[in-house]
Amino acid sequence: MKIEIRDAVPADRDVIVRFNADLARETEGKTLDEARLSAGVDRLLAERTRGRYFLATVDGRIVGTTMITMEWTDWRDGWFWWIQSVYGEPDRRRRGVIRA
């Protein structure tokens, strides 16, 4: 299984929304408001200064995602990336998707 990593594009929105909703349900037992979640995903995809999504694909199918946001730190005079919204499809877990 060859895992490829790429930047997300607006056409990936629905998969990202679904994965984020699944992540909240699985990890916190929360059901997210889909309209608000969709708006947040749209905003991040449109405004790259807010963060970026990376997608893991296998044979062109999206099987995992993660989001990074950036924070400026004056203590270190630099940017830090915060890794968030890490999700892998259940049937692809324990196969290196998240590690990739």
Short mmCIF file of C-alpha atoms in Angstrom, two decimals:
data_model
loop_
_atom_site.label_atom_id
_atom_site.label_comp_id
_atom_site.label_asym_id
_atom_site.label_seq_id
_atom_site.Cartn_x
_atom_site.Cartn_y
_atom_site.Cartn_z
CA MET A 1 0.00 0.00 0.00
CA LYS A 2 1.57 3.27 -1.14
CA ILE A 3 0.48 6.23 0.97
CA GLU A 4 0.75 9.67 -0.62
CA ILE A 5 0.47 12.95 1.29
CA ARG A 6 -0.85 16.12 -0.30
CA ASP A 7 -2.26 19.52 0.58
CA ALA A 8 -6.03 19.69 0.73
CA VAL A 9 -7.95 21.73 -1.83
CA PRO A 10 -11.52 23.07 -1.66
CA ALA A 11 -12.82 20.01 -3.53
CA ASP A 12 -11.77 17.90 -0.50
CA ARG A 13 -14.13 19.77 1.82
CA ASP A 14 -16.81 17.10 2.22
CA VAL A 15 -14.32 14.40 3.18
CA ILE A 16 -12.61 16.69 5.69
CA VAL A 17 -15.97 17.61 7.23
CA ARG A 18 -16.94 13.94 7.48
CA PHE A 19 -13.60 12.94 9.01
CA ASN A 20 -13.75 15.79 11.56
CA ALA A 21 -17.30 14.84 12.54
CA ASP A 22 -16.24 11.20 12.91
CA LEU A 23 -13.22 12.24 14.98
CA ALA A 24 -15.36 14.25 17.42
CA ARG A 25 -17.86 11.41 17.73
CA GLU A 26 -15.19 8.73 18.27
CA THR A 27 -12.89 10.61 20.63
CA GLU A 28 -15.24 12.82 22.62
CA GLY A 29 -18.71 11.42 22.00
CA LYS A 30 -19.71 14.77 20.49
CA THR A 31 -21.93 15.46 17.54
CA LEU A 32 -20.71 18.62 15.84
CA ASP A 33 -23.01 21.11 14.17
CA GLU A 34 -22.42 20.28 10.49
CA ALA A 35 -23.14 23.81 9.23
CA ARG A 36 -20.63 25.35 11.65
CA LEU A 37 -18.05 22.63 10.97
CA SER A 38 -18.46 23.07 7.22
CA ALA A 39 -18.03 26.84 7.54
CA GLY A 40 -14.87 26.35 9.59
CA VAL A 41 -13.40 23.92 7.08
CA ASP A 42 -14.29 26.26 4.21
CA ARG A 43 -12.63 29.19 5.99
CA LEU A 44 -9.41 27.28 6.64
CA LEU A 45 -9.26 26.05 3.04
CA ALA A 46 -9.77 29.62 1.79
CA GLU A 47 -7.45 31.40 4.22
CA ARG A 48 -4.12 29.61 4.35
CA THR A 49 -2.80 31.93 7.06
CA ARG A 50 -5.19 30.17 9.48
CA GLY A 51 -3.73 26.72 8.86
CA ARG A 52 -3.53 23.84 6.42
CA TYR A 53 -5.01 20.42 5.95
CA PHE A 54 -2.88 17.54 4.73
CA LEU A 55 -4.49 14.43 3.31
CA ALA A 56 -3.23 10.87 3.11
CA THR A 57 -4.35 9.02 0.00
CA VAL A 58 -4.10 5.45 -1.20
CA ASP A 59 -4.85 4.82 -4.86
CA GLY A 60 -6.41 8.28 -5.05
CA ARG A 61 -8.80 7.65 -2.14
CA ILE A 62 -8.51 9.91 0.91
CA VAL A 63 -7.87 7.70 3.94
CA GLY A 64 -6.57 10.17 6.51
CA THR A 65 -6.29 13.84 7.33
CA THR A 66 -4.62 16.24 9.70
CA MET A 67 -4.77 19.96 10.21
CA ILE A 68 -2.03 22.26 11.34
CA THR A 69 -2.47 25.72 12.77
CA MET A 70 0.31 28.18 13.39
CA GLU A 71 1.19 30.17 16.47
CA TRP A 72 3.77 32.90 16.77
CA THR A 73 5.93 32.73 19.87
CA ASP A 74 7.87 35.76 21.02
CA TRP A 75 9.84 33.62 23.43
CA ARG A 76 11.44 31.77 20.54
CA ASP A 77 10.96 34.40 17.83
CA GLY A 78 9.36 31.94 15.48
CA TRP A 79 6.32 30.03 14.33
CA PHE A 80 5.11 26.76 15.81
CA TRP A 81 2.85 24.30 14.02
CA TRP A 82 0.12 22.73 16.14
CA ILE A 83 -0.99 19.35 14.85
CA GLN A 84 -4.75 18.90 15.17
CA SER A 85 -7.70 16.98 13.76
CA VAL A 86 -5.73 13.81 13.10
CA TYR A 87 -7.99 11.12 11.67
CA GLY A 88 -7.58 7.88 9.76
CA GLU A 89 -10.35 5.76 8.30
CA PRO A 90 -11.02 2.78 10.57
CA ASP A 91 -10.23 0.21 7.86
CA ARG A 92 -6.80 1.81 7.29
CA ARG A 93 -5.69 2.14 10.90
CA ARG A 94 -2.48 0.50 12.09
CA ARG A 95 -1.16 0.58 8.50
CA GLY A 96 1.06 3.69 8.63
CA VAL A 97 -1.43 6.29 7.38
CA ILE A 98 -1.05 8.63 10.35
CA ARG A 99 2.69 8.01 10.60
CA ALA A 100 3.03 9.06 6.94
#
